[in-house]
Amino acid sequence: MRSNHLKLIICLFLIVATIAVFWQISNHDFVNYDDDLYVTENSHVQAGLTREGTIWAFTTTHAGNWHPLTWLSHMLDCDLYGLNAGWHHVTNLLFQIAHAIFLFLLLNRRTGALGLSAFVAALFALHPLHVESVAWVAERKDVLSTFFWMLTMWAYIRYAERQGGKTYLLVLLFFTFGIMSKPMLVTLPFVLFLMDYWPLGRLQLGQSIKESNLRIQALPVFRLVWEKVPLFALAAVSSVVTFYAQIGTVAPLDELPLKARMSNALVAYVSYIWKMIWPQDLAAFYPHTGMPPIWQVVGAGLLLACVSVFIIQAARRFPYLAVGWMWYLGTLVPVIGIVQVGAQSMADRYTYVSLIGLFIMIVWGIADLAAKWRYRRHILTTSTVALLLALAVATWLQVHHWRNSITLFKHTLDVTDQNWLIHGTLGSALAKEGRLDEAISHFVKALLINRNYAEAHNNLGAALAEKGKFDEAI
């Protein structure tokens, strides 16, 4: 009974803390960076949930993705709120709260570690790297797909405990809904296999799973893989559909060679870890500059290799390390840039689910490391409170940058270099407000960095024409 009261208190804390940090988004505007594609200039979405709109949602590859449930979600928001941006943001916030609670309850159910599960959920709820996914209306696909990710994990745990056919159908259903919200969920079957190792203990390989009070029968590797074949098949279909949807947006190899992509991927893996530890200079867009400096590539490769070797050696004693590390590396594969879609070198939103793996490693690892400390409880409690307060402040400040297009893009230019896309996008936002001289300045800066930026050429000409400078515009 006392345990249920503690769970309720933790859930209430997660709700209150998340609202306190993110509530300011209820007063934020749309931004002219994909919000136009998804809502503000999309007549299908603005019409709300209609028969024609539903058919469009299931047949379109608009915005370079096939994610019909995401379109339906935006349509429902327009039915409920019209174009009141604040309420569109609040929907994202509700998903963020739900994810934190789901994560806490799922981890606690299988490990019985109430405090550790709560800490992982709090890190997820309050980390600044997650601001982009919550504070950006166009990233509804991120929070919606993660909602189905959590439901799939819940159904899978129930299936592992009961081995019921009906429960497995729930796993398939929620996973299908997830990839219909965002194709990044193709890595989820892989994560479910990791969960078989820890915390479910279905694939024990000799390690001792002490945390769980709910015993589950161990099964051969072949059986565990075989039962996930339908999930891998769905993931394969989603990958093919996504590749078709993104034809025309994938950078060709002669434009961005494989060597540069692999090098950037190594650096990005380490950069995400650093931004998790020290979340400073977060930006809405990080421009891809091609081949990173060789010292960064070599350093990143060595670091990742050393960590991987250490974790392989420690996996049997500390299975959560292997699960967390592979969770992090594996879930980033679709967006790490080997198949380069867009002009970004990395993106905060890509870490939304991936960081859970690192959070598990850190929280459970510190708990084991501090097991014999003399003043363990006092030190860990004080450190936890201080860390969560620091993250809450940093997240609140980062959310503030997203209040409108101009504040967001000015901040992005302050923390990045050679950012041609954001100069052009900021110029468009300024032009809409009639600040033509400032807009022209940013269009020119964008073209000095990237002379092939067609949209900036077009917008510069339009701004000059609006000022009556027709010869320059032509």
Coordinates of C-alpha atoms in Angstrom, one line a residue:
M1 CA 0.0 0.0 0.0
R2 CA 2.8 2.4 0.9
S3 CA 4.5 1.5 -2.5
N4 CA 1.3 2.6 -4.3
H5 CA 1.3 5.9 -2.4
L6 CA 4.9 6.5 -3.4
K7 CA 4.2 5.8 -7.0
L8 CA 1.3 8.2 -6.9
I9 CA 3.5 10.9 -5.4
I10 CA 6.2 10.3 -8.0
C11 CA 3.7 10.5 -10.8
L12 CA 2.3 13.8 -9.4
F13 CA 5.9 15.2 -9.1
L14 CA 6.5 14.3 -12.8
I15 CA 3.3 16.0 -13.8
V16 CA 3.9 19.2 -11.8
A17 CA 7.6 19.5 -12.7
T18 CA 7.0 19.0 -16.4
I19 CA 4.2 21.5 -16.5
A20 CA 6.2 24.0 -14.5
V21 CA 9.1 23.8 -16.9
F22 CA 7.2 23.7 -20.2
W23 CA 3.9 25.6 -19.5
Q24 CA 5.2 28.7 -21.2
I25 CA 4.8 27.1 -24.6
S26 CA 1.0 27.7 -24.1
N27 CA 1.8 31.3 -25.1
H28 CA 4.2 30.5 -27.9
D29 CA 3.5 31.0 -31.6
F30 CA 4.0 28.7 -34.6
V31 CA 7.4 29.0 -36.2
N32 CA 8.1 29.3 -39.9
Y33 CA 10.2 26.2 -39.9
D34 CA 8.1 23.2 -41.0
D35 CA 5.1 24.5 -39.0
D36 CA 3.9 25.9 -42.3
L37 CA 4.2 22.5 -44.0
Y38 CA 2.3 20.8 -41.2
V39 CA -0.3 23.3 -40.1
T40 CA -0.2 27.0 -40.9
E41 CA -0.1 26.7 -44.7
N42 CA -1.7 23.2 -45.0
S43 CA -5.3 23.4 -46.2
H44 CA -5.8 19.7 -45.7
V45 CA -4.9 19.9 -42.0
Q46 CA -6.7 23.2 -41.4
A47 CA -10.0 21.6 -42.7
G48 CA -9.9 19.3 -39.7
L49 CA -10.9 15.6 -39.6
T50 CA -12.8 15.1 -42.9
R51 CA -13.2 12.1 -45.2
E52 CA -11.1 13.8 -47.9
G53 CA -8.5 14.8 -45.3
T54 CA -8.2 11.3 -44.0
I55 CA -7.7 9.9 -47.5
W56 CA -5.1 12.5 -48.1
A57 CA -3.3 11.6 -44.8
F58 CA -3.0 8.0 -45.8
T59 CA -1.9 8.6 -49.4
T60 CA 0.4 11.6 -49.2
T61 CA 4.2 11.8 -48.7
H62 CA 4.0 15.6 -48.1
A63 CA 6.9 16.8 -46.0
G64 CA 9.0 13.8 -47.0
N65 CA 7.3 11.2 -44.8
W66 CA 4.4 8.8 -44.7
H67 CA 2.9 9.3 -41.3
P68 CA -0.9 9.4 -41.5
L69 CA -1.6 9.3 -37.8
T70 CA 0.6 12.4 -37.4
W71 CA -1.5 14.2 -40.0
L72 CA -4.7 13.1 -38.3
S73 CA -3.4 14.4 -35.0
H74 CA -2.8 17.8 -36.4
M75 CA -6.2 17.7 -38.0
L76 CA -7.9 16.9 -34.7
D77 CA -6.0 19.8 -33.1
C78 CA -7.3 22.2 -35.8
D79 CA -10.9 20.9 -35.2
L80 CA -10.5 21.5 -31.4
Y81 CA -8.4 24.7 -31.4
G82 CA -8.3 26.2 -34.9
L83 CA -5.0 28.0 -35.4
N84 CA -4.5 28.8 -31.7
A85 CA -0.8 27.9 -31.5
G86 CA -0.7 27.7 -27.7
W87 CA -3.1 24.7 -27.6
H88 CA -1.3 22.9 -30.3
H89 CA 1.8 23.2 -28.1
V90 CA -0.2 22.0 -25.0
T91 CA -1.0 18.8 -26.8
N92 CA 2.7 18.1 -27.2
L93 CA 3.1 18.9 -23.5
L94 CA 0.5 16.3 -22.5
F95 CA 2.4 13.7 -24.5
Q96 CA 5.6 14.6 -22.7
I97 CA 3.9 14.1 -19.3
A98 CA 2.5 10.8 -20.4
H99 CA 5.9 9.5 -21.6
A100 CA 7.6 10.4 -18.3
I101 CA 4.9 8.5 -16.3
F102 CA 4.9 5.5 -18.7
L103 CA 8.7 5.3 -18.5
F104 CA 8.6 5.4 -14.7
L105 CA 5.9 2.8 -14.3
L106 CA 7.4 0.4 -17.0
L107 CA 10.9 0.5 -15.4
N108 CA 9.6 0.1 -11.9
R109 CA 7.3 -2.8 -12.9
R110 CA 10.2 -4.9 -14.2
T111 CA 13.1 -3.8 -11.9
G112 CA 11.2 -3.0 -8.6
A113 CA 13.7 -0.1 -8.3
L114 CA 11.3 2.7 -7.4
G115 CA 13.8 5.5 -6.9
L116 CA 16.0 4.7 -9.9
S117 CA 13.0 4.4 -12.2
A118 CA 11.7 7.7 -11.0
F119 CA 15.1 9.4 -11.6
V120 CA 15.3 8.1 -15.2
A121 CA 11.8 9.4 -15.8
A122 CA 12.6 12.8 -14.3
L123 CA 15.7 13.0 -16.5
F124 CA 13.6 12.3 -19.5
A125 CA 10.9 14.8 -18.5
L126 CA 13.3 17.7 -17.7
H127 CA 16.3 17.4 -20.0
P128 CA 16.9 20.4 -22.3
L129 CA 17.7 18.2 -25.3
H130 CA 14.0 17.2 -25.3
V131 CA 12.8 20.8 -25.7
E132 CA 12.8 20.7 -29.5
S133 CA 10.5 17.7 -29.6
V134 CA 8.0 19.3 -27.2
A135 CA 8.2 23.0 -28.1
W136 CA 8.0 22.5 -31.9
V137 CA 4.5 21.9 -33.3
A138 CA 5.9 20.2 -36.4
E139 CA 7.6 17.6 -34.1
R140 CA 4.2 16.2 -33.2
K141 CA 5.4 13.1 -35.0
D142 CA 8.1 12.7 -32.4
V143 CA 5.9 12.8 -29.3
L144 CA 3.0 10.9 -30.9
S145 CA 5.2 8.1 -32.1
T146 CA 6.9 7.9 -28.7
F147 CA 3.5 7.5 -27.1
F148 CA 2.9 4.4 -29.2
W149 CA 6.6 3.3 -28.4
M150 CA 5.7 3.4 -24.7
L151 CA 2.5 1.5 -25.3
T152 CA 4.3 -1.1 -27.3
M153 CA 6.8 -1.6 -24.5
W154 CA 4.0 -1.9 -22.0
A155 CA 2.2 -4.5 -24.2
Y156 CA 5.4 -6.4 -24.7
I157 CA 6.1 -6.6 -21.0
R158 CA 2.6 -8.0 -20.5
Y159 CA 3.2 -10.5 -23.3
A160 CA 6.5 -11.6 -21.8
E161 CA 4.8 -12.1 -18.4
R162 CA 1.8 -14.0 -19.8
Q163 CA 2.7 -15.3 -23.3
G164 CA -0.8 -14.6 -24.6
G165 CA -1.7 -14.3 -28.3
K166 CA -4.1 -11.4 -27.6
T167 CA -1.4 -9.4 -25.9
Y168 CA 1.0 -10.0 -28.8
L169 CA -1.6 -8.6 -31.1
L170 CA -1.6 -5.5 -28.9
V171 CA 2.2 -5.3 -29.4
L172 CA 1.7 -5.5 -33.2
L173 CA -1.1 -2.9 -33.1
F174 CA 0.7 -0.3 -31.1
F175 CA 3.9 -0.8 -33.1
T176 CA 2.0 -0.3 -36.3
F177 CA 0.5 2.9 -34.9
G178 CA 3.9 4.0 -34.0
I179 CA 5.5 3.6 -37.4
M180 CA 2.4 5.3 -38.9
S181 CA 3.3 8.3 -36.7
K182 CA 7.1 8.4 -37.4
P183 CA 9.2 5.8 -39.2
M184 CA 12.0 6.2 -36.7
L185 CA 10.3 3.5 -34.7
V186 CA 11.8 0.8 -37.0
T187 CA 14.4 0.3 -34.3
L188 CA 11.8 -0.6 -31.6
P189 CA 11.9 -4.4 -32.3
F190 CA 15.7 -4.2 -31.6
V191 CA 15.0 -2.5 -28.3
L192 CA 12.5 -5.2 -27.3
F193 CA 15.2 -7.8 -27.9
L194 CA 17.5 -5.8 -25.6
M195 CA 14.7 -5.8 -23.0
D196 CA 14.7 -9.5 -23.2
Y197 CA 18.2 -9.4 -21.9
W198 CA 17.5 -6.8 -19.2
P199 CA 15.2 -6.1 -17.4
L200 CA 13.0 -9.0 -18.5
G201 CA 15.6 -11.7 -18.1
R202 CA 14.2 -13.8 -21.0
L203 CA 17.7 -14.0 -22.4
Q204 CA 19.9 -14.4 -19.3
L205 CA 23.2 -15.8 -20.6
G206 CA 24.3 -16.6 -17.1
Q207 CA 23.8 -13.1 -15.6
S208 CA 21.8 -12.7 -12.4
I209 CA 18.8 -10.5 -12.7
K210 CA 18.2 -9.5 -9.1
E211 CA 16.0 -6.5 -9.5
S212 CA 12.7 -8.0 -10.6
N213 CA 10.3 -9.8 -8.4
L214 CA 8.2 -11.0 -11.4
R215 CA 10.0 -14.0 -12.8
I216 CA 9.8 -14.7 -16.5
Q217 CA 10.9 -17.9 -18.2
A218 CA 14.1 -17.7 -20.2
L219 CA 13.9 -18.7 -23.9
P220 CA 16.5 -19.6 -26.6
V221 CA 17.8 -16.8 -28.7
F222 CA 16.2 -18.2 -31.8
R223 CA 12.8 -18.2 -30.2
L224 CA 13.1 -14.6 -29.1
V225 CA 14.1 -13.5 -32.6
W226 CA 11.5 -15.6 -34.3
E227 CA 8.6 -14.1 -32.2
K228 CA 9.7 -10.7 -33.4
V229 CA 9.7 -11.5 -37.1
P230 CA 6.3 -9.8 -37.7
L231 CA 7.7 -6.7 -36.1
F232 CA 10.8 -6.7 -38.2
A233 CA 8.7 -7.3 -41.3
L234 CA 6.6 -4.2 -40.4
A235 CA 9.8 -2.2 -39.9
A236 CA 11.1 -3.4 -43.3
V237 CA 7.9 -2.2 -45.0
S238 CA 8.0 1.1 -43.2
S239 CA 11.7 1.6 -44.3
V240 CA 10.7 0.9 -48.0
V241 CA 7.8 3.4 -47.8
T242 CA 10.0 6.0 -46.1
F243 CA 12.7 5.6 -48.7
Y244 CA 10.1 6.2 -51.4
A245 CA 8.7 9.2 -49.6
Q246 CA 12.1 10.8 -49.2
I247 CA 13.2 10.4 -52.8
G248 CA 14.5 13.8 -53.8
T249 CA 15.5 14.8 -50.3
V250 CA 18.2 12.2 -49.8
A251 CA 21.7 13.7 -50.5
P252 CA 23.5 11.9 -53.4
L253 CA 26.9 10.3 -52.7
D254 CA 28.7 12.6 -55.2
E255 CA 27.4 15.6 -53.1
L256 CA 28.1 14.1 -49.7
P257 CA 30.6 11.1 -49.9
L258 CA 30.2 8.1 -47.7
K259 CA 33.5 8.9 -45.9
A260 CA 32.1 12.3 -44.8
R261 CA 28.8 10.7 -43.6
M262 CA 30.5 8.0 -41.6
S263 CA 32.9 10.6 -40.0
N264 CA 30.0 12.9 -39.2
A265 CA 28.1 10.0 -37.6
L266 CA 31.0 9.2 -35.3
V267 CA 31.3 12.8 -34.2
A268 CA 27.5 13.1 -33.8
Y269 CA 27.3 10.1 -31.5
V270 CA 29.8 11.7 -29.2
S271 CA 28.4 15.2 -29.6
Y272 CA 25.0 14.0 -28.4
I273 CA 26.6 12.5 -25.3
W274 CA 28.4 15.7 -24.6
K275 CA 25.2 17.7 -25.0
M276 CA 23.4 15.4 -22.6
I277 CA 26.2 16.0 -20.0
W278 CA 26.5 19.8 -20.7
P279 CA 23.4 21.0 -22.6
Q280 CA 24.7 24.3 -23.8
D281 CA 24.4 26.0 -27.2
L282 CA 21.4 24.0 -28.3
A283 CA 20.1 25.0 -31.7
A284 CA 17.1 24.4 -34.0
F285 CA 19.5 23.6 -36.9
Y286 CA 23.1 22.4 -37.0
P287 CA 24.5 22.9 -40.5
H288 CA 26.3 20.0 -42.1
T289 CA 29.8 21.2 -43.1
G290 CA 30.9 18.0 -44.8
M291 CA 34.0 16.3 -43.5
P292 CA 34.6 17.1 -39.8
P293 CA 38.2 17.7 -38.6
I294 CA 40.2 14.5 -38.5
W295 CA 41.0 14.8 -34.9
Q296 CA 37.3 14.8 -34.0
V297 CA 36.7 11.8 -36.1
V298 CA 39.6 9.8 -34.7
G299 CA 38.8 10.9 -31.1
A300 CA 35.1 10.0 -31.4
G301 CA 35.9 6.6 -32.9
L302 CA 38.4 5.8 -30.2
L303 CA 36.0 6.9 -27.4
L304 CA 33.1 4.9 -28.8
A305 CA 35.3 1.8 -29.3
C306 CA 36.8 2.0 -25.7
V307 CA 33.3 2.4 -24.1
S308 CA 32.0 -0.5 -26.2
V309 CA 34.9 -2.8 -25.2
F310 CA 34.4 -1.9 -21.5
I311 CA 30.7 -2.5 -21.7
I312 CA 31.1 -5.9 -23.4
Q313 CA 33.4 -7.0 -20.6
A314 CA 31.0 -5.7 -17.9
A315 CA 27.8 -6.9 -19.5
R316 CA 27.3 -10.1 -17.5
R317 CA 27.8 -8.4 -14.2
F318 CA 26.0 -5.2 -15.1
P319 CA 23.5 -6.1 -17.9
Y320 CA 21.9 -2.6 -17.9
L321 CA 25.1 -1.1 -19.3
A322 CA 25.0 -3.3 -22.4
V323 CA 21.2 -2.6 -22.9
G324 CA 21.6 1.1 -22.3
W325 CA 24.6 1.5 -24.6
M326 CA 23.1 -0.6 -27.4
W327 CA 19.7 1.2 -27.0
Y328 CA 21.5 4.6 -27.5
L329 CA 23.6 3.5 -30.5
G330 CA 20.9 1.4 -32.2
T331 CA 18.0 3.9 -32.0
L332 CA 20.1 6.6 -33.6
V333 CA 21.0 4.5 -36.6
P334 CA 18.1 5.7 -38.9
V335 CA 18.9 9.4 -38.2
I336 CA 22.7 9.4 -37.7
G337 CA 23.3 10.5 -41.3
I338 CA 24.5 7.5 -43.2
V339 CA 21.4 8.0 -45.3
Q340 CA 21.5 11.8 -45.3
V341 CA 18.1 13.4 -45.4
G342 CA 18.2 17.2 -45.1
A343 CA 21.2 19.5 -44.5
Q344 CA 21.6 19.0 -40.8
S345 CA 24.7 17.4 -39.2
M346 CA 22.6 16.4 -36.1
A347 CA 19.4 17.4 -34.4
D348 CA 18.3 17.6 -30.7
R349 CA 15.0 15.9 -31.6
Y350 CA 16.8 12.7 -32.7
T351 CA 17.8 12.0 -29.0
Y352 CA 14.2 12.0 -27.7
V353 CA 14.1 8.2 -27.3
S354 CA 17.8 7.4 -27.6
L355 CA 18.8 9.2 -24.4
I356 CA 16.7 6.8 -22.4
G357 CA 19.4 4.2 -22.9
L358 CA 22.1 6.5 -21.5
F359 CA 19.9 7.6 -18.6
I360 CA 19.5 3.9 -17.6
M361 CA 23.2 3.4 -17.8
I362 CA 24.0 6.4 -15.7
V363 CA 21.3 6.0 -13.0
W364 CA 21.8 2.3 -12.4
G365 CA 25.6 2.6 -12.7
I366 CA 25.8 5.3 -10.1
A367 CA 23.6 3.3 -7.8
D368 CA 25.9 0.3 -8.0
L369 CA 29.0 2.5 -7.8
A370 CA 27.8 4.2 -4.6
A371 CA 26.5 1.0 -3.0
K372 CA 29.3 1.0 -0.3
W373 CA 29.6 4.7 0.3
R374 CA 29.3 5.7 3.9
Y375 CA 26.9 8.6 3.4
R376 CA 25.3 7.2 0.2
R377 CA 21.7 8.3 0.8
H378 CA 22.5 11.9 1.7
I379 CA 25.0 12.3 -1.2
L380 CA 22.8 10.8 -3.8
T381 CA 19.6 12.7 -2.6
T382 CA 21.4 16.0 -2.6
S383 CA 23.0 15.4 -5.9
T384 CA 19.8 14.3 -7.5
V385 CA 17.9 17.3 -6.3
A386 CA 20.6 19.7 -7.5
L387 CA 20.9 18.0 -10.9
L388 CA 17.1 18.1 -11.5
L389 CA 16.9 21.7 -10.5
A390 CA 19.8 22.6 -12.8
L391 CA 18.1 20.7 -15.7
A392 CA 14.8 22.4 -15.0
V393 CA 16.3 25.8 -15.2
A394 CA 18.2 25.0 -18.4
T395 CA 15.1 23.5 -20.0
W396 CA 13.0 26.5 -19.0
L397 CA 15.5 28.8 -20.6
Q398 CA 15.7 26.7 -23.7
V399 CA 11.9 26.6 -24.0
H400 CA 11.9 30.4 -23.9
H401 CA 13.9 30.6 -27.1
W402 CA 11.1 28.8 -28.9
R403 CA 8.5 31.5 -28.3
N404 CA 8.4 32.6 -31.9
S405 CA 10.4 32.4 -35.1
I406 CA 12.6 35.5 -34.6
T407 CA 13.7 34.6 -31.0
L408 CA 14.4 31.0 -32.0
F409 CA 16.4 31.8 -35.1
K410 CA 18.4 34.6 -33.5
H411 CA 19.4 32.3 -30.7
T412 CA 20.4 29.6 -33.3
L413 CA 22.6 32.1 -35.1
D414 CA 24.2 33.1 -31.8
V415 CA 25.3 29.5 -31.1
T416 CA 26.1 28.2 -34.6
D417 CA 28.4 29.2 -37.4
Q418 CA 27.9 29.4 -41.2
N419 CA 24.2 28.7 -40.7
W420 CA 22.8 29.6 -44.1
L421 CA 19.4 27.9 -43.6
I422 CA 18.6 29.8 -40.5
H423 CA 19.8 33.1 -42.0
G424 CA 17.3 32.5 -44.8
T425 CA 14.5 31.4 -42.5
L426 CA 15.0 34.3 -40.1
G427 CA 14.9 36.6 -43.2
S428 CA 11.5 35.1 -44.1
A429 CA 10.2 35.7 -40.6
L430 CA 11.4 39.3 -40.6
A431 CA 10.0 39.9 -44.1
K432 CA 6.5 38.8 -42.9
E433 CA 6.7 41.5 -40.2
G434 CA 7.6 44.1 -42.8
R435 CA 11.2 44.4 -41.5
L436 CA 12.5 44.3 -45.0
D437 CA 16.0 45.8 -44.5
E438 CA 16.8 43.3 -41.8
A439 CA 15.3 40.5 -43.9
I440 CA 17.4 41.5 -46.9
S441 CA 20.6 41.5 -44.8
H442 CA 19.9 37.9 -43.7
F443 CA 19.1 36.7 -47.2
V444 CA 22.4 38.1 -48.4
K445 CA 24.3 36.4 -45.5
A446 CA 22.6 33.1 -46.4
L447 CA 23.7 33.4 -50.0
L448 CA 27.3 34.3 -49.1
I449 CA 27.5 31.0 -47.2
N450 CA 25.5 28.9 -49.7
R451 CA 25.1 30.5 -53.2
N452 CA 22.9 27.6 -54.3
Y453 CA 20.2 28.3 -51.7
A454 CA 17.3 28.8 -54.1
E455 CA 14.7 29.9 -51.6
A456 CA 16.9 32.7 -50.4
H457 CA 17.4 33.9 -54.0
N458 CA 13.7 34.0 -54.4
N459 CA 12.9 35.7 -51.1
L460 CA 15.6 38.3 -51.6
G461 CA 14.2 39.2 -55.0
A462 CA 10.7 39.4 -53.5
A463 CA 11.9 41.7 -50.6
L464 CA 13.7 44.0 -53.0
A465 CA 10.7 44.2 -55.3
E466 CA 8.5 45.1 -52.3
K467 CA 10.9 48.0 -51.6
G468 CA 10.5 49.1 -55.2
K469 CA 14.1 48.1 -56.2
F470 CA 12.9 46.2 -59.3
D471 CA 16.2 46.2 -61.2
E472 CA 18.0 44.6 -58.2
A473 CA 15.1 42.2 -57.7
I474 CA 15.3 41.0 -61.3

